Amino acid sequence: MFNVERGDEVPASLAARRSYKDEDVVKALESAFHKKCYLCETKEPQDINVEHFVAHQNDNDLKYDWNNLYFSCGRCNNIKLHYFNDLLDCCDPEQDVFREIKLLPPRTPGARKLVVERQSEDPRSVQTAQLLEKIYNSEHTVNKAVTGSYLRKKIHTQFVLFNKWLIKYYAEDSLPVEREDAIERIKILMSNQSQYSAFIKWCILDDEDLNELLGPLIN
Ligand SMILES: [Zn+2]
């Protein structure tokens, strides 16, 4: 997961309590969340939902609350439904959602599972890890098993890209300028703007050299 800074400006449709999914709301959420689902981190998902972090259950204060709206893909929203109501909040600057849940990319494109490991006993971390486990590794329906496999393949593709620059950085015959370039590329992949950034950042934290070099930049 990644932390999100949402702007203070409330979209007009929300302020007027007209709609929580009009174009201005979707555009504002898309921009704040870097076009990524706040749960699985897929960028530009084919199906997007404006999700209520706390289920509104027809309470208009919750329904039109700018701070209660999150950018989610249809798949994650469908897995979360009303079952997970005490999750880590990526929009709360006090919560380091990235460090609370360790995520490691699949080793191969067809890997059956990837690592989801909570880092504390905080009830919110426990529940978030349970949800992410379902999102990334679920086999609870045929549909979710197949789409989960697609999702892991996409994460693996990002991991391959990261490895390409890692190899360049570590290669004996790389020029200093190539090494610098490789580091800049890795910085792009670990930034919140890139998809599956949490997986890349955890790989960096787990690597002695990269952690020394890039660890302090991870927020
Ligand atoms: Zn998602």
mmCIF file of C-alpha atoms and ligand atoms in Angstrom:
data_model
loop_
_atom_site.group_PDB
_atom_site.id
_atom_site.type_symbol
_atom_site.label_atom_id
_atom_site.label_comp_id
_atom_site.label_asym_id
_atom_site.label_seq_id
_atom_site.Cartn_x
_atom_site.Cartn_y
_atom_site.Cartn_z
ATOM 1 C CA MET A 1 0.000 0.000 0.000
ATOM 2 C CA PHE A 2 0.986 3.623 -0.379
ATOM 3 C CA ASN A 3 0.126 6.819 1.453
ATOM 4 C CA VAL A 4 -2.057 9.361 -0.308
ATOM 5 C CA GLU A 5 -2.251 13.129 0.148
ATOM 6 C CA ARG A 6 -5.658 14.309 -0.933
ATOM 7 C CA GLY A 7 -6.228 17.999 -1.622
ATOM 8 C CA ASP A 8 -8.398 20.133 0.659
ATOM 9 C CA GLU A 9 -10.532 21.378 -2.193
ATOM 10 C CA VAL A 10 -13.852 19.529 -2.167
ATOM 11 C CA PRO A 11 -15.208 18.814 -5.689
ATOM 12 C CA ALA A 12 -18.338 20.851 -6.495
ATOM 13 C CA SER A 13 -20.661 17.827 -6.919
ATOM 14 C CA LEU A 14 -19.801 16.692 -3.410
ATOM 15 C CA ALA A 15 -20.062 20.130 -1.846
ATOM 16 C CA ALA A 16 -23.567 20.422 -3.341
ATOM 17 C CA ARG A 17 -24.323 16.814 -2.272
ATOM 18 C CA ARG A 18 -25.370 16.122 -5.859
ATOM 19 C CA SER A 19 -23.291 13.028 -6.532
ATOM 20 C CA TYR A 20 -20.220 11.266 -5.188
ATOM 21 C CA LYS A 21 -19.270 9.801 -8.550
ATOM 22 C CA ASP A 22 -19.594 12.661 -11.024
ATOM 23 C CA GLU A 23 -16.693 13.464 -13.298
ATOM 24 C CA ASP A 24 -15.192 16.162 -11.049
ATOM 25 C CA VAL A 25 -15.051 13.739 -8.094
ATOM 26 C CA VAL A 26 -13.562 10.909 -10.142
ATOM 27 C CA LYS A 27 -10.954 13.254 -11.668
ATOM 28 C CA ALA A 28 -9.965 14.653 -8.264
ATOM 29 C CA LEU A 29 -9.640 11.132 -6.797
ATOM 30 C CA GLU A 30 -7.745 9.894 -9.847
ATOM 31 C CA SER A 31 -5.228 12.688 -9.406
ATOM 32 C CA ALA A 32 -4.815 12.266 -5.618
ATOM 33 C CA PHE A 33 -4.370 8.488 -5.899
ATOM 34 C CA HIS A 34 -2.034 8.685 -8.935
ATOM 35 C CA LYS A 35 -4.602 6.695 -10.957
ATOM 36 C CA LYS A 36 -3.933 3.690 -8.719
ATOM 37 C CA CYS A 37 -6.283 1.445 -6.777
ATOM 38 C CA TYR A 38 -5.477 2.198 -3.117
ATOM 39 C CA LEU A 39 -5.546 -1.517 -2.274
ATOM 40 C CA CYS A 40 -3.866 -3.529 -5.049
ATOM 41 C CA GLU A 41 -1.898 -0.569 -6.534
ATOM 42 C CA THR A 42 -2.899 -1.382 -10.107
ATOM 43 C CA LYS A 43 -2.538 1.760 -12.236
ATOM 44 C CA GLU A 44 -5.346 2.771 -14.597
ATOM 45 C CA PRO A 45 -7.505 -0.279 -13.812
ATOM 46 C CA GLN A 46 -10.148 -1.104 -16.423
ATOM 47 C CA ASP A 47 -12.970 -0.886 -13.924
ATOM 48 C CA ILE A 48 -12.912 1.847 -11.274
ATOM 49 C CA ASN A 49 -15.115 2.416 -8.239
ATOM 50 C CA VAL A 50 -15.473 5.421 -5.977
ATOM 51 C CA GLU A 51 -15.330 3.600 -2.695
ATOM 52 C CA HIS A 52 -16.631 4.664 0.695
ATOM 53 C CA PHE A 53 -13.908 3.825 3.198
ATOM 54 C CA VAL A 54 -16.519 3.723 5.951
ATOM 55 C CA ALA A 55 -19.710 2.247 4.481
ATOM 56 C CA HIS A 56 -22.259 5.084 4.238
ATOM 57 C CA GLN A 57 -25.413 2.985 4.703
ATOM 58 C CA ASN A 58 -27.432 5.955 3.451
ATOM 59 C CA ASP A 59 -25.896 8.376 5.933
ATOM 60 C CA ASN A 60 -25.490 11.470 3.741
ATOM 61 C CA ASP A 61 -22.673 12.884 5.880
ATOM 62 C CA LEU A 62 -20.599 9.797 5.086
ATOM 63 C CA LYS A 63 -21.902 9.443 1.555
ATOM 64 C CA TYR A 64 -20.731 12.909 0.445
ATOM 65 C CA ASP A 65 -17.680 13.244 2.685
ATOM 66 C CA TRP A 66 -14.666 13.983 0.482
ATOM 67 C CA ASN A 67 -12.384 12.388 3.076
ATOM 68 C CA ASN A 68 -14.394 9.150 2.992
ATOM 69 C CA LEU A 69 -13.988 8.566 -0.770
ATOM 70 C CA TYR A 70 -11.231 6.317 -2.128
ATOM 71 C CA PHE A 71 -10.115 5.321 -5.622
ATOM 72 C CA SER A 72 -10.465 1.578 -6.010
ATOM 73 C CA CYS A 73 -10.534 -0.998 -8.791
ATOM 74 C CA GLY A 74 -13.723 -2.983 -9.250
ATOM 75 C CA ARG A 75 -12.044 -6.240 -8.250
ATOM 76 C CA CYS A 76 -10.752 -4.968 -4.886
ATOM 77 C CA ASN A 77 -14.020 -3.227 -4.130
ATOM 78 C CA ASN A 78 -15.842 -6.477 -4.831
ATOM 79 C CA ILE A 79 -13.524 -8.435 -2.530
ATOM 80 C CA LYS A 80 -13.729 -5.868 0.275
ATOM 81 C CA LEU A 81 -17.529 -5.373 0.138
ATOM 82 C CA HIS A 82 -18.787 -4.631 3.662
ATOM 83 C CA TYR A 83 -16.553 -7.207 5.377
ATOM 84 C CA PHE A 84 -13.497 -5.045 6.122
ATOM 85 C CA ASN A 85 -14.290 -1.942 8.117
ATOM 86 C CA ASP A 86 -11.206 -1.440 10.249
ATOM 87 C CA LEU A 87 -8.435 -1.069 7.684
ATOM 88 C CA LEU A 88 -5.215 0.905 7.705
ATOM 89 C CA ASP A 89 -5.998 4.331 6.260
ATOM 90 C CA CYS A 90 -3.671 5.377 3.449
ATOM 91 C CA CYS A 91 -4.981 8.960 3.674
ATOM 92 C CA ASP A 92 -4.012 9.345 7.329
ATOM 93 C CA PRO A 93 -0.500 10.870 7.467
ATOM 94 C CA GLU A 94 -0.073 9.376 10.954
ATOM 95 C CA GLN A 95 -0.271 5.843 9.533
ATOM 96 C CA ASP A 96 2.665 4.368 7.632
ATOM 97 C CA VAL A 97 0.611 1.948 5.567
ATOM 98 C CA PHE A 98 3.621 0.830 3.533
ATOM 99 C CA ARG A 99 5.707 -0.309 6.505
ATOM 100 C CA GLU A 100 2.774 -1.954 8.294
ATOM 101 C CA ILE A 101 2.416 -4.679 5.629
ATOM 102 C CA LYS A 102 5.398 -6.315 3.995
ATOM 103 C CA LEU A 103 4.732 -7.222 0.360
ATOM 104 C CA LEU A 104 7.188 -9.185 -1.768
ATOM 105 C CA PRO A 105 6.745 -9.744 -5.507
ATOM 106 C CA PRO A 106 6.147 -13.212 -6.969
ATOM 107 C CA ARG A 107 9.409 -14.927 -7.964
ATOM 108 C CA THR A 108 8.001 -16.258 -11.235
ATOM 109 C CA PRO A 109 5.165 -15.087 -13.515
ATOM 110 C CA GLY A 110 3.012 -18.075 -12.606
ATOM 111 C CA ALA A 111 3.730 -18.111 -8.861
ATOM 112 C CA ARG A 112 0.676 -19.251 -6.914
ATOM 113 C CA LYS A 113 1.246 -16.862 -4.018
ATOM 114 C CA LEU A 114 3.110 -13.736 -3.094
ATOM 115 C CA VAL A 115 4.213 -12.679 0.378
ATOM 116 C CA VAL A 116 1.821 -10.582 2.464
ATOM 117 C CA GLU A 117 3.191 -10.159 5.983
ATOM 118 C CA ARG A 118 1.856 -7.811 8.624
ATOM 119 C CA GLN A 119 4.535 -6.123 10.710
ATOM 120 C CA SER A 120 2.561 -5.519 13.891
ATOM 121 C CA GLU A 121 -0.329 -6.759 15.993
ATOM 122 C CA ASP A 122 -2.297 -3.568 15.377
ATOM 123 C CA PRO A 123 -5.877 -4.763 14.652
ATOM 124 C CA ARG A 124 -5.979 -2.547 11.554
ATOM 125 C CA SER A 125 -2.803 -4.181 10.228
ATOM 126 C CA VAL A 126 -4.235 -7.624 10.946
ATOM 127 C CA GLN A 127 -7.403 -6.872 9.017
ATOM 128 C CA THR A 128 -5.604 -5.115 6.159
ATOM 129 C CA ALA A 129 -3.225 -8.054 5.769
ATOM 130 C CA GLN A 130 -6.219 -10.409 5.637
ATOM 131 C CA LEU A 131 -7.797 -8.313 2.886
ATOM 132 C CA LEU A 132 -4.560 -8.009 0.884
ATOM 133 C CA GLU A 133 -4.007 -11.760 1.220
ATOM 134 C CA LYS A 134 -7.426 -12.236 -0.363
ATOM 135 C CA ILE A 135 -6.736 -9.657 -3.079
ATOM 136 C CA TYR A 136 -3.339 -11.024 -4.108
ATOM 137 C CA ASN A 137 -3.610 -14.727 -3.319
ATOM 138 C CA SER A 138 -7.287 -15.514 -3.213
ATOM 139 C CA GLU A 139 -8.754 -18.675 -4.632
ATOM 140 C CA HIS A 140 -12.167 -18.222 -3.012
ATOM 141 C CA THR A 141 -13.978 -18.221 -6.363
ATOM 142 C CA VAL A 142 -12.909 -19.380 -9.833
ATOM 143 C CA ASN A 143 -13.151 -15.806 -11.108
ATOM 144 C CA LYS A 144 -10.979 -14.421 -8.281
ATOM 145 C CA ALA A 145 -8.445 -17.230 -8.654
ATOM 146 C CA VAL A 146 -8.010 -16.437 -12.363
ATOM 147 C CA THR A 147 -7.924 -12.634 -11.961
ATOM 148 C CA GLY A 148 -5.572 -13.013 -8.983
ATOM 149 C CA SER A 149 -3.204 -14.913 -11.243
ATOM 150 C CA TYR A 150 -3.380 -12.056 -13.817
ATOM 151 C CA LEU A 151 -2.630 -9.572 -11.031
ATOM 152 C CA ARG A 152 0.444 -11.496 -9.811
ATOM 153 C CA LYS A 153 1.730 -11.659 -13.401
ATOM 154 C CA LYS A 154 1.486 -7.871 -13.693
ATOM 155 C CA ILE A 155 3.352 -7.417 -10.412
ATOM 156 C CA HIS A 156 5.997 -9.830 -11.652
ATOM 157 C CA THR A 157 6.393 -7.763 -14.844
ATOM 158 C CA GLN A 158 7.131 -4.703 -12.691
ATOM 159 C CA PHE A 159 9.597 -6.786 -10.668
ATOM 160 C CA VAL A 160 11.365 -7.788 -13.917
ATOM 161 C CA LEU A 161 11.663 -4.115 -14.861
ATOM 162 C CA PHE A 162 13.161 -3.364 -11.448
ATOM 163 C CA ASN A 163 15.596 -6.257 -11.871
ATOM 164 C CA LYS A 164 16.686 -4.974 -15.257
ATOM 165 C CA TRP A 165 17.966 -1.766 -13.610
ATOM 166 C CA LEU A 166 19.269 -3.647 -10.602
ATOM 167 C CA ILE A 167 21.445 -5.802 -12.870
ATOM 168 C CA LYS A 168 22.703 -2.657 -14.588
ATOM 169 C CA TYR A 169 23.532 -1.093 -11.220
ATOM 170 C CA TYR A 170 25.440 -4.139 -9.962
ATOM 171 C CA ALA A 171 27.172 -5.135 -13.239
ATOM 172 C CA GLU A 172 30.973 -5.086 -13.075
ATOM 173 C CA ASP A 173 31.278 -3.456 -16.488
ATOM 174 C CA SER A 174 28.713 -0.663 -15.914
ATOM 175 C CA LEU A 175 30.002 2.872 -16.322
ATOM 176 C CA PRO A 176 29.388 5.343 -13.474
ATOM 177 C CA VAL A 177 26.907 7.168 -15.691
ATOM 178 C CA GLU A 178 25.009 3.922 -16.336
ATOM 179 C CA ARG A 179 24.942 3.182 -12.615
ATOM 180 C CA GLU A 180 23.545 6.645 -11.918
ATOM 181 C CA ASP A 181 20.953 6.160 -14.628
ATOM 182 C CA ALA A 182 19.943 2.786 -13.151
ATOM 183 C CA ILE A 183 19.423 4.380 -9.737
ATOM 184 C CA GLU A 184 17.270 7.141 -11.229
ATOM 185 C CA ARG A 185 15.146 4.479 -12.967
ATOM 186 C CA ILE A 186 14.744 2.579 -9.708
ATOM 187 C CA LYS A 187 13.683 5.819 -8.001
ATOM 188 C CA ILE A 188 10.863 6.091 -10.550
ATOM 189 C CA LEU A 189 9.731 2.513 -9.883
ATOM 190 C CA MET A 190 9.701 3.037 -6.111
ATOM 191 C CA SER A 191 7.796 6.327 -6.276
ATOM 192 C CA ASN A 192 4.119 6.424 -5.338
ATOM 193 C CA GLN A 193 3.300 7.356 -8.931
ATOM 194 C CA SER A 194 4.377 3.902 -10.176
ATOM 195 C CA GLN A 195 2.217 0.847 -9.862
ATOM 196 C CA TYR A 196 3.052 -1.804 -7.267
ATOM 197 C CA SER A 197 5.586 0.563 -5.647
ATOM 198 C CA ALA A 198 5.249 -1.145 -2.237
ATOM 199 C CA PHE A 199 6.706 -4.368 -3.680
ATOM 200 C CA ILE A 200 9.675 -2.515 -5.123
ATOM 201 C CA LYS A 201 10.270 -0.561 -1.896
ATOM 202 C CA TRP A 202 10.281 -3.739 0.189
ATOM 203 C CA CYS A 203 12.871 -5.275 -2.178
ATOM 204 C CA ILE A 204 14.996 -2.166 -1.598
ATOM 205 C CA LEU A 205 14.638 -2.328 2.206
ATOM 206 C CA ASP A 206 15.709 -5.994 2.065
ATOM 207 C CA ASP A 207 18.898 -5.220 0.093
ATOM 208 C CA GLU A 208 21.946 -4.036 2.087
ATOM 209 C CA ASP A 209 23.382 -1.689 -0.542
ATOM 210 C CA LEU A 210 20.121 -0.373 -1.932
ATOM 211 C CA ASN A 211 18.733 0.215 1.519
ATOM 212 C CA GLU A 212 21.724 2.361 2.397
ATOM 213 C CA LEU A 213 21.413 4.300 -0.825
ATOM 214 C CA LEU A 214 17.647 4.567 -1.260
ATOM 215 C CA GLY A 215 16.151 3.579 2.113
ATOM 216 C CA PRO A 216 16.225 7.178 3.428
ATOM 217 C CA LEU A 217 14.158 8.282 0.417
ATOM 218 C CA ILE A 218 11.351 5.862 1.193
ATOM 219 C CA ASN A 219 8.414 7.542 2.824
HETATM 220 ZN ZN ZN B 1 -7.414 -3.026 -6.727
#
